[in-house]
């Protein structure tokens, strides 16, 4: 097993910058505004050949426990308890402050190992702060610059004693475009079984204050994510691991996405960009709607974005415990979904309460069904039998007096299901007929709730390059 390191310090000392440096990607949002990070965020870090889990945390502040800052501090204290060692950051250019002294004492009382780090130590401005750090009584400080990458060798040496031997694990295979297996009796392709050992990546998205973080906390059975009555608490996309009925799930909590015209600050733009990245890397997206105000324009735009990105979609209606006539409300929601979201026809609609936990089992059941559909590969023989039937009853229309000939269809990839049709004149086939084919594939092969792709290609003429004989 690898060891776990928590980055601790007051606001704006460079914790998220160091986190990004160690994981090798710009994952955590970095801004000059103090208090950008609010939740604790894990990542896989590396220095040389030293691998470990790193946790980015909110800045430590003295605040009332019931305030937002107080709840942020509680999340940081949980990270300290969870970690094997803490990196306590100070700003070398500012020097040791009374707040640094207060939290250095807190770390000593916890009794876990602490590595003192004087960040922003590049140049002469940071020299005095490095020397002042000795007064905290946490040992020799590691002078580094997270922004410029200076001092990483010293940090490597400080963390090396905490390394533990890592157990060998299974290597995940991301290749989902391998050919389908062949039935030895018939010689035809058969549908491959779904890999049940891989964790499913699920992003929870929606408008601000839809209850996304509350739902994930209820799923986990702990206060893992920061929640409260304030809108827009979540800023970073936070991933957490969860197991439901022996299925491994990686949940991504995301920042609420408002209308583009209402996004004014740079920080909110970064948060929305992080949410969009979570959608692109997810496999299934759960769109959380407030059942009291469902299908706002922003909800429809998010659902359309998910479909354009090719992700599987489930719509969850939160605060279902506030609904009185549930049967009539559900019928109304189904009618609205069919009318407003034709691009994801048949999308599952799940009523739930993130606060009480009712409906979570139904949500996960629908989620697994949609995930299986999103991964389906239809055998080529079955596709072409269907295509032959379609062409017999409803052939392509003639364009400019010439009929478009559809010769062959196959599915080269899944995630989402993508089909390729070979025809004589791809550019002439009307969009309406393409939609007709996609709707037929969806209905015949039960591919509801996932986006489908159809690419048209021109079949090669075997006589095109041969000289004419006289």
Short mmCIF file of C-alpha atoms in Angstrom, two decimals:
data_model
loop_
_atom_site.label_atom_id
_atom_site.label_comp_id
_atom_site.label_asym_id
_atom_site.label_seq_id
_atom_site.Cartn_x
_atom_site.Cartn_y
_atom_site.Cartn_z
CA UNK A 1 0.00 0.00 0.00
CA UNK A 2 1.12 3.56 -0.64
CA UNK A 3 1.07 6.15 2.12
CA UNK A 4 -1.23 9.17 2.35
CA UNK A 5 -0.09 12.78 2.68
CA UNK A 6 -2.34 15.75 3.61
CA UNK A 7 -1.34 19.29 2.64
CA UNK A 8 -2.20 21.58 5.56
CA UNK A 9 -1.85 25.33 6.02
CA UNK A 10 -3.68 28.64 6.29
CA UNK A 11 -5.39 30.09 3.18
CA UNK A 12 -3.33 31.21 0.19
CA UNK A 13 0.01 29.62 1.10
CA UNK A 14 0.10 27.54 -2.11
CA UNK A 15 -1.46 24.21 -1.10
CA UNK A 16 -3.37 23.68 -4.35
CA UNK A 17 -0.35 24.76 -6.41
CA UNK A 18 1.77 22.12 -4.65
CA UNK A 19 -1.02 19.57 -5.12
CA UNK A 20 -1.07 20.20 -8.88
CA UNK A 21 2.72 20.01 -9.01
CA UNK A 22 2.77 16.62 -7.25
CA UNK A 23 -0.04 15.01 -9.29
CA UNK A 24 1.45 16.38 -12.51
CA UNK A 25 -1.80 17.98 -13.72
CA UNK A 26 -3.71 21.20 -13.17
CA UNK A 27 -6.56 19.50 -11.35
CA UNK A 28 -7.15 21.75 -8.34
CA UNK A 29 -8.41 25.26 -9.02
CA UNK A 30 -5.72 27.86 -8.25
CA UNK A 31 -6.47 31.55 -7.79
CA UNK A 32 -5.06 34.48 -5.80
CA UNK A 33 -8.33 34.67 -3.85
CA UNK A 34 -7.92 33.12 -0.37
CA UNK A 35 -10.15 30.15 0.44
CA UNK A 36 -10.61 28.77 -3.08
CA UNK A 37 -10.36 25.13 -1.93
CA UNK A 38 -13.21 24.06 0.35
CA UNK A 39 -13.40 20.25 0.26
CA UNK A 40 -10.60 17.78 0.73
CA UNK A 41 -9.47 16.47 -2.63
CA UNK A 42 -7.37 13.30 -3.12
CA UNK A 43 -4.95 12.64 -5.98
CA UNK A 44 -2.20 10.23 -6.99
CA UNK A 45 1.15 11.99 -6.55
CA UNK A 46 4.69 11.21 -7.63
CA UNK A 47 8.16 12.56 -6.92
CA UNK A 48 10.77 10.60 -8.85
CA UNK A 49 10.04 6.95 -8.13
CA UNK A 50 8.12 7.75 -4.92
CA UNK A 51 4.35 7.27 -5.32
CA UNK A 52 1.75 8.27 -2.73
CA UNK A 53 -1.77 9.62 -2.26
CA UNK A 54 -1.97 13.37 -1.72
CA UNK A 55 -4.95 15.26 -0.21
CA UNK A 56 -5.52 18.94 -0.92
CA UNK A 57 -7.41 20.69 1.89
CA UNK A 58 -9.10 23.97 2.72
CA UNK A 59 -7.10 26.65 4.48
CA UNK A 60 -7.13 26.43 8.27
CA UNK A 61 -8.93 29.35 9.91
CA UNK A 62 -10.27 30.18 13.36
CA UNK A 63 -14.03 30.33 12.86
CA UNK A 64 -17.36 29.36 14.40
CA UNK A 65 -17.99 25.62 13.86
CA UNK A 66 -21.40 26.31 12.28
CA UNK A 67 -20.06 28.85 9.77
CA UNK A 68 -18.86 27.91 6.28
CA UNK A 69 -15.23 28.45 7.33
CA UNK A 70 -15.80 26.30 10.41
CA UNK A 71 -17.20 23.46 8.32
CA UNK A 72 -14.24 23.80 5.96
CA UNK A 73 -11.88 23.47 8.93
CA UNK A 74 -13.69 20.30 10.04
CA UNK A 75 -13.04 18.79 6.59
CA UNK A 76 -9.34 19.63 6.93
CA UNK A 77 -9.16 18.03 10.38
CA UNK A 78 -10.69 14.86 8.90
CA UNK A 79 -7.91 14.84 6.29
CA UNK A 80 -5.28 15.10 9.05
CA UNK A 81 -6.79 12.08 10.80
CA UNK A 82 -6.93 10.12 7.54
CA UNK A 83 -3.35 10.85 6.44
CA UNK A 84 -0.14 9.10 7.49
CA UNK A 85 1.84 12.34 7.38
CA UNK A 86 0.96 16.04 7.00
CA UNK A 87 2.78 18.62 4.91
CA UNK A 88 2.39 21.84 6.92
CA UNK A 89 2.86 24.77 4.54
CA UNK A 90 3.80 28.31 5.48
CA UNK A 91 4.44 31.28 3.21
CA UNK A 92 8.19 31.92 3.37
CA UNK A 93 7.73 35.44 2.00
CA UNK A 94 5.33 36.39 4.79
CA UNK A 95 7.10 34.45 7.53
CA UNK A 96 5.55 32.74 10.53
CA UNK A 97 2.21 34.26 11.56
CA UNK A 98 0.18 33.75 14.78
CA UNK A 99 -2.22 31.59 12.78
CA UNK A 100 0.70 29.36 11.71
CA UNK A 101 1.77 29.02 15.35
CA UNK A 102 -1.77 28.12 16.43
CA UNK A 103 -2.15 25.33 13.87
CA UNK A 104 1.38 24.05 14.41
CA UNK A 105 0.31 23.42 18.00
CA UNK A 106 -2.83 21.66 16.73
CA UNK A 107 -0.72 19.33 14.56
CA UNK A 108 1.57 18.53 17.49
CA UNK A 109 -1.44 17.54 19.61
CA UNK A 110 -2.67 15.15 16.89
CA UNK A 111 0.58 13.23 17.30
CA UNK A 112 1.01 12.22 13.66
CA UNK A 113 4.20 12.90 11.64
CA UNK A 114 4.51 16.40 10.20
CA UNK A 115 6.84 17.68 7.47
CA UNK A 116 7.26 21.46 7.68
CA UNK A 117 7.36 23.12 4.24
CA UNK A 118 8.32 26.76 3.61
CA UNK A 119 6.68 27.48 0.26
CA UNK A 120 7.43 30.45 -2.03
CA UNK A 121 11.06 30.28 -0.90
CA UNK A 122 12.55 31.17 -4.27
CA UNK A 123 14.87 34.20 -4.25
CA UNK A 124 16.09 36.28 -1.34
CA UNK A 125 12.60 37.28 -0.16
CA UNK A 126 11.96 33.80 1.19
CA UNK A 127 15.21 33.26 3.11
CA UNK A 128 14.09 34.95 6.34
CA UNK A 129 10.82 33.03 6.36
CA UNK A 130 12.66 29.71 6.09
CA UNK A 131 14.77 30.60 9.11
CA UNK A 132 11.70 31.74 11.09
CA UNK A 133 10.06 28.37 10.45
CA UNK A 134 12.44 26.67 12.89
CA UNK A 135 10.59 28.47 15.71
CA UNK A 136 7.50 26.34 15.10
CA UNK A 137 9.27 23.34 16.63
CA UNK A 138 8.37 20.95 13.81
CA UNK A 139 11.91 20.16 12.74
CA UNK A 140 13.93 21.37 9.79
CA UNK A 141 11.77 23.09 7.17
CA UNK A 142 11.83 22.02 3.53
CA UNK A 143 12.34 25.14 1.41
CA UNK A 144 10.63 24.91 -1.96
CA UNK A 145 8.69 26.73 -4.62
CA UNK A 146 5.57 24.84 -5.69
CA UNK A 147 5.00 27.22 -8.60
CA UNK A 148 8.49 26.83 -10.08
CA UNK A 149 9.24 23.26 -8.95
CA UNK A 150 12.29 24.17 -6.86
CA UNK A 151 13.18 22.08 -3.80
CA UNK A 152 11.34 18.91 -4.86
CA UNK A 153 14.44 16.78 -4.21
CA UNK A 154 14.43 17.89 -0.56
CA UNK A 155 10.70 17.08 -0.29
CA UNK A 156 11.42 13.64 -1.79
CA UNK A 157 14.04 13.00 0.92
CA UNK A 158 11.63 14.16 3.65
CA UNK A 159 8.83 11.84 2.50
CA UNK A 160 10.94 8.80 1.62
CA UNK A 161 10.95 7.34 5.19
CA UNK A 162 7.15 7.01 5.04
CA UNK A 163 7.15 4.81 1.93
CA UNK A 164 5.56 1.38 2.33
CA UNK A 165 5.80 -1.58 0.00
CA UNK A 166 2.94 -1.43 -2.50
CA UNK A 167 0.83 -4.48 -3.21
CA UNK A 168 0.58 -5.56 -6.81
CA UNK A 169 -2.84 -4.90 -8.31
CA UNK A 170 -4.63 -5.62 -11.49
CA UNK A 171 -3.89 -3.35 -14.41
CA UNK A 172 -7.00 -1.77 -15.88
CA UNK A 173 -7.60 -2.20 -19.57
CA UNK A 174 -9.16 0.80 -21.28
CA UNK A 175 -9.46 -0.79 -24.71
CA UNK A 176 -13.15 -1.13 -25.46
CA UNK A 177 -12.77 -1.25 -29.23
CA UNK A 178 -11.48 -4.81 -29.48
CA UNK A 179 -13.31 -7.07 -31.95
CA UNK A 180 -16.30 -9.00 -30.67
CA UNK A 181 -15.74 -12.70 -29.87
CA UNK A 182 -16.81 -15.26 -32.50
CA UNK A 183 -19.27 -18.07 -31.84
CA UNK A 184 -17.39 -21.27 -32.88
CA UNK A 185 -20.62 -23.00 -33.97
CA UNK A 186 -22.17 -20.26 -36.14
CA UNK A 187 -19.04 -18.26 -36.98
CA UNK A 188 -20.90 -15.04 -36.11
CA UNK A 189 -19.96 -12.32 -33.66
CA UNK A 190 -21.55 -12.48 -30.22
CA UNK A 191 -22.00 -9.74 -27.63
CA UNK A 192 -19.11 -9.67 -25.16
CA UNK A 193 -19.92 -9.77 -21.43
CA UNK A 194 -19.50 -6.52 -19.51
CA UNK A 195 -16.36 -6.16 -17.38
CA UNK A 196 -17.67 -6.03 -13.80
CA UNK A 197 -14.29 -5.41 -12.16
CA UNK A 198 -13.84 -1.84 -13.41
CA UNK A 199 -15.08 1.08 -11.30
CA UNK A 200 -17.83 3.03 -13.02
CA UNK A 201 -17.10 6.77 -13.24
CA UNK A 202 -20.24 8.68 -12.30
CA UNK A 203 -20.46 12.50 -12.35
CA UNK A 204 -23.23 14.21 -10.36
CA UNK A 205 -24.08 17.50 -12.10
CA UNK A 206 -26.76 20.17 -11.96
CA UNK A 207 -27.54 23.75 -11.10
CA UNK A 208 -26.27 25.25 -7.80
CA UNK A 209 -28.01 24.06 -4.63
CA UNK A 210 -29.64 21.06 -6.33
CA UNK A 211 -28.39 18.76 -3.54
CA UNK A 212 -25.47 17.04 -5.28
CA UNK A 213 -23.06 16.99 -2.32
CA UNK A 214 -25.85 16.02 0.10
CA UNK A 215 -26.73 13.02 -2.09
CA UNK A 216 -23.12 11.79 -2.19
CA UNK A 217 -22.75 12.18 1.59
CA UNK A 218 -25.91 10.11 2.06
CA UNK A 219 -24.58 7.44 -0.31
CA UNK A 220 -21.31 7.24 1.60
CA UNK A 221 -22.94 7.39 5.02
CA UNK A 222 -20.54 10.13 6.20
CA UNK A 223 -19.98 13.87 5.91
CA UNK A 224 -17.33 13.47 3.24
CA UNK A 225 -18.25 16.60 1.27
CA UNK A 226 -18.90 20.11 2.50
CA UNK A 227 -22.62 20.95 2.48
CA UNK A 228 -24.78 23.81 3.73
CA UNK A 229 -27.61 26.17 2.85
CA UNK A 230 -25.29 28.46 0.88
CA UNK A 231 -25.46 28.08 -2.92
CA UNK A 232 -22.23 27.34 -4.76
CA UNK A 233 -20.27 25.75 -1.89
CA UNK A 234 -18.60 23.16 -4.14
CA UNK A 235 -15.89 24.61 -6.37
CA UNK A 236 -13.60 21.71 -7.29
CA UNK A 237 -14.76 18.43 -8.80
CA UNK A 238 -14.13 15.96 -5.98
CA UNK A 239 -13.86 12.20 -6.62
CA UNK A 240 -14.74 9.62 -3.97
CA UNK A 241 -14.75 5.82 -4.13
CA UNK A 242 -17.89 3.89 -3.18
CA UNK A 243 -19.17 0.32 -3.42
CA UNK A 244 -22.82 -0.52 -4.07
CA UNK A 245 -23.87 -4.19 -4.13
CA UNK A 246 -20.26 -5.25 -4.78
CA UNK A 247 -19.98 -2.84 -7.73
CA UNK A 248 -17.13 -0.31 -7.51
CA UNK A 249 -18.25 3.25 -8.21
CA UNK A 250 -16.14 6.41 -8.48
CA UNK A 251 -18.38 9.38 -7.75
CA UNK A 252 -17.52 12.90 -8.91
CA UNK A 253 -19.14 15.80 -7.08
CA UNK A 254 -19.16 18.93 -9.26
CA UNK A 255 -19.76 22.65 -8.90
CA UNK A 256 -23.22 23.91 -9.81
CA UNK A 257 -23.47 25.25 -13.36
CA UNK A 258 -25.44 28.47 -13.84
CA UNK A 259 -26.36 30.22 -17.08
CA UNK A 260 -23.30 31.50 -18.87
CA UNK A 261 -24.57 35.10 -18.68
CA UNK A 262 -24.69 34.88 -14.88
CA UNK A 263 -21.15 33.57 -14.49
CA UNK A 264 -19.18 36.72 -13.76
CA UNK A 265 -16.17 35.98 -11.56
CA UNK A 266 -13.02 34.25 -12.76
CA UNK A 267 -13.31 31.76 -9.90
CA UNK A 268 -16.79 30.62 -10.94
CA UNK A 269 -15.62 30.26 -14.54
CA UNK A 270 -12.84 27.95 -13.32
CA UNK A 271 -15.35 25.95 -11.26
CA UNK A 272 -17.69 25.51 -14.23
CA UNK A 273 -14.73 24.49 -16.40
CA UNK A 274 -13.86 21.84 -13.81
CA UNK A 275 -17.44 20.53 -13.93
CA UNK A 276 -17.33 20.33 -17.74
CA UNK A 277 -14.09 18.34 -17.52
CA UNK A 278 -15.76 15.93 -15.07
CA UNK A 279 -18.57 15.34 -17.59
CA UNK A 280 -16.08 14.60 -20.37
CA UNK A 281 -14.22 12.02 -18.27
CA UNK A 282 -17.33 10.41 -16.74
CA UNK A 283 -19.05 7.31 -18.09
CA UNK A 284 -22.49 7.96 -16.62
CA UNK A 285 -23.78 11.42 -15.71
CA UNK A 286 -26.53 11.89 -13.11
CA UNK A 287 -28.30 15.20 -13.74
CA UNK A 288 -29.79 16.40 -10.44
CA UNK A 289 -32.95 18.50 -10.78
CA UNK A 290 -34.91 20.23 -8.04
CA UNK A 291 -38.35 18.65 -8.40
CA UNK A 292 -40.00 21.90 -7.28
CA UNK A 293 -38.53 23.73 -10.33
CA UNK A 294 -37.70 20.99 -12.88
CA UNK A 295 -36.48 21.37 -16.45
CA UNK A 296 -35.26 24.93 -16.27
CA UNK A 297 -33.47 26.13 -19.40
CA UNK A 298 -30.09 25.48 -17.77
CA UNK A 299 -31.12 21.89 -16.96
CA UNK A 300 -31.93 21.28 -20.63
CA UNK A 301 -28.62 22.78 -21.74
CA UNK A 302 -26.70 20.52 -19.34
CA UNK A 303 -28.59 17.44 -20.60
CA UNK A 304 -27.84 18.45 -24.21
CA UNK A 305 -24.15 18.89 -23.32
CA UNK A 306 -24.04 15.40 -21.81
CA UNK A 307 -25.56 13.93 -24.98
CA UNK A 308 -23.13 15.83 -27.24
CA UNK A 309 -20.21 14.56 -25.15
CA UNK A 310 -21.49 11.01 -25.66
CA UNK A 311 -22.07 10.18 -22.01
CA UNK A 312 -24.87 7.99 -20.63
CA UNK A 313 -27.49 10.01 -18.73
CA UNK A 314 -29.79 9.46 -15.75
CA UNK A 315 -32.05 12.27 -14.47
CA UNK A 316 -32.66 12.38 -10.71
CA UNK A 317 -35.40 14.53 -9.19
CA UNK A 318 -34.27 15.59 -5.74
CA UNK A 319 -36.48 16.71 -2.82
CA UNK A 320 -39.12 14.12 -3.75
CA UNK A 321 -40.19 14.04 -0.09
CA UNK A 322 -41.76 17.49 -0.65
CA UNK A 323 -44.13 16.22 -3.37
CA UNK A 324 -47.71 15.42 -2.33
CA UNK A 325 -49.41 13.89 -5.41
CA UNK A 326 -46.45 11.80 -6.56
CA UNK A 327 -48.21 9.78 -9.25
CA UNK A 328 -49.51 12.87 -11.07
CA UNK A 329 -46.15 14.61 -10.69
CA UNK A 330 -44.26 11.66 -12.17
CA UNK A 331 -46.60 11.53 -15.16
CA UNK A 332 -46.04 15.25 -15.72
CA UNK A 333 -42.25 14.84 -15.52
CA UNK A 334 -42.25 11.96 -18.04
CA UNK A 335 -44.29 14.03 -20.50
CA UNK A 336 -41.90 16.98 -20.11
CA UNK A 337 -38.83 14.77 -20.59
CA UNK A 338 -40.21 13.21 -23.80
CA UNK A 339 -41.09 16.62 -25.18
CA UNK A 340 -38.03 18.63 -24.09
CA UNK A 341 -35.26 16.00 -24.41
CA UNK A 342 -35.80 14.06 -27.65
CA UNK A 343 -32.02 13.62 -28.07
CA UNK A 344 -31.93 11.25 -25.05
CA UNK A 345 -35.20 9.43 -25.64
CA UNK A 346 -36.05 6.93 -22.92
CA UNK A 347 -33.73 8.48 -20.32
CA UNK A 348 -34.47 7.06 -16.83
CA UNK A 349 -36.26 9.46 -14.45
CA UNK A 350 -35.60 8.65 -10.79
CA UNK A 351 -37.33 10.43 -7.88
CA UNK A 352 -35.24 10.56 -4.72
CA UNK A 353 -34.37 12.47 -1.59
CA UNK A 354 -30.69 13.19 -1.07
CA UNK A 355 -31.39 14.09 2.54
CA UNK A 356 -33.22 10.90 3.60
CA UNK A 357 -31.64 8.48 1.10
CA UNK A 358 -34.92 7.24 -0.37
CA UNK A 359 -34.61 6.34 -4.04
CA UNK A 360 -30.83 5.74 -4.05
CA UNK A 361 -31.19 2.01 -4.75
CA UNK A 362 -33.51 2.78 -7.67
CA UNK A 363 -31.01 5.37 -8.95
CA UNK A 364 -28.13 2.88 -8.87
CA UNK A 365 -30.22 0.16 -10.52
CA UNK A 366 -31.10 2.47 -13.42
CA UNK A 367 -27.53 3.73 -13.58
CA UNK A 368 -26.14 0.21 -14.05
CA UNK A 369 -28.70 -0.53 -16.78
CA UNK A 370 -27.74 2.62 -18.67
CA UNK A 371 -24.04 1.85 -18.22
CA UNK A 372 -24.54 -1.62 -19.70
CA UNK A 373 -26.44 -0.13 -22.66
CA UNK A 374 -23.69 2.47 -23.19
CA UNK A 375 -21.14 -0.38 -23.45
CA UNK A 376 -23.17 -2.60 -25.81
CA UNK A 377 -21.75 -3.85 -29.09
CA UNK A 378 -24.28 -5.14 -31.63
CA UNK A 379 -23.00 -8.06 -33.79
CA UNK A 380 -22.46 -7.06 -37.41
CA UNK A 381 -24.67 -9.88 -38.73
CA UNK A 382 -27.63 -8.72 -36.63
CA UNK A 383 -27.12 -5.13 -37.79
CA UNK A 384 -27.11 -6.06 -41.45
CA UNK A 385 -30.17 -8.29 -41.13
CA UNK A 386 -31.95 -5.31 -39.63
CA UNK A 387 -30.61 -3.01 -42.38
CA UNK A 388 -31.83 -5.33 -45.11
CA UNK A 389 -35.32 -5.29 -43.60
CA UNK A 390 -35.30 -1.49 -43.36
CA UNK A 391 -34.17 -1.07 -46.97
CA UNK A 392 -36.92 -3.39 -48.16
CA UNK A 393 -39.71 -1.48 -46.43
CA UNK A 394 -38.31 2.05 -46.51
CA UNK A 395 -35.37 2.56 -48.91
CA UNK A 396 -33.46 5.87 -49.01
CA UNK A 397 -35.10 8.57 -51.13
CA UNK A 398 -33.80 9.43 -54.56
CA UNK A 399 -31.71 12.59 -54.64
CA UNK A 400 -31.37 14.43 -57.97
CA UNK A 401 -32.92 11.46 -59.71
CA UNK A 402 -30.38 8.99 -58.30
CA UNK A 403 -31.09 6.63 -55.42
CA UNK A 404 -28.56 6.37 -52.57
CA UNK A 405 -27.51 2.74 -52.05
CA UNK A 406 -26.81 1.54 -48.49
CA UNK A 407 -24.61 -1.53 -48.68
CA UNK A 408 -23.30 -2.46 -45.25
CA UNK A 409 -23.36 -1.41 -41.57
CA UNK A 410 -21.13 -2.23 -38.61
CA UNK A 411 -20.45 -0.98 -35.07
CA UNK A 412 -16.72 -0.30 -34.63
CA UNK A 413 -16.95 0.98 -31.06
CA UNK A 414 -19.12 1.48 -28.01
CA UNK A 415 -19.06 4.12 -25.24
CA UNK A 416 -21.27 5.52 -26.81
CA UNK A 417 -22.52 3.04 -29.44
CA UNK A 418 -21.12 4.25 -32.77
CA UNK A 419 -22.20 2.83 -36.11
CA UNK A 420 -20.72 3.14 -39.61
CA UNK A 421 -22.85 2.77 -42.74
CA UNK A 422 -21.24 2.36 -46.16
CA UNK A 423 -23.23 3.89 -48.99
CA UNK A 424 -22.82 5.10 -52.57
CA UNK A 425 -23.23 8.83 -51.88
CA UNK A 426 -22.86 9.75 -48.18
CA UNK A 427 -23.15 13.49 -48.84
CA UNK A 428 -26.54 13.05 -50.54
CA UNK A 429 -28.28 11.01 -47.81
CA UNK A 430 -30.83 13.35 -46.13
CA UNK A 431 -30.49 14.08 -42.41
CA UNK A 432 -34.07 12.94 -41.90
CA UNK A 433 -33.19 9.46 -43.16
CA UNK A 434 -30.12 9.35 -40.92
CA UNK A 435 -32.34 10.15 -37.93
CA UNK A 436 -34.75 7.44 -39.11
CA UNK A 437 -31.93 4.89 -39.10
CA UNK A 438 -30.75 5.94 -35.63
CA UNK A 439 -34.28 5.77 -34.21
CA UNK A 440 -34.71 2.34 -35.76
CA UNK A 441 -31.46 1.10 -34.24
CA UNK A 442 -32.45 2.51 -30.84
CA UNK A 443 -35.88 0.89 -30.92
CA UNK A 444 -34.85 -2.48 -32.37
CA UNK A 445 -31.80 -3.10 -30.19
CA UNK A 446 -33.13 -1.40 -27.00
CA UNK A 447 -30.49 1.33 -26.88
CA UNK A 448 -32.54 3.82 -24.86
CA UNK A 449 -31.12 6.66 -22.77
CA UNK A 450 -27.71 6.75 -24.45
CA UNK A 451 -26.54 8.93 -27.35
CA UNK A 452 -25.94 7.12 -30.63
CA UNK A 453 -23.53 8.05 -33.40
CA UNK A 454 -23.91 7.19 -37.11
CA UNK A 455 -21.08 7.87 -39.56
CA UNK A 456 -21.57 7.60 -43.31
CA UNK A 457 -18.73 6.43 -45.51
CA UNK A 458 -18.44 5.84 -49.21
CA UNK A 459 -17.89 2.25 -50.24
CA UNK A 460 -14.91 1.67 -52.49
CA UNK A 461 -15.62 0.95 -56.17
CA UNK A 462 -13.49 -2.09 -57.16
CA UNK A 463 -13.40 -0.94 -60.78
CA UNK A 464 -12.51 2.69 -60.08
CA UNK A 465 -8.76 2.29 -60.67
CA UNK A 466 -8.93 -0.16 -63.55
CA UNK A 467 -8.57 0.95 -67.12
CA UNK A 468 -11.58 0.45 -69.34
CA UNK A 469 -11.22 -2.36 -71.83
CA UNK A 470 -12.34 -1.87 -75.42
#
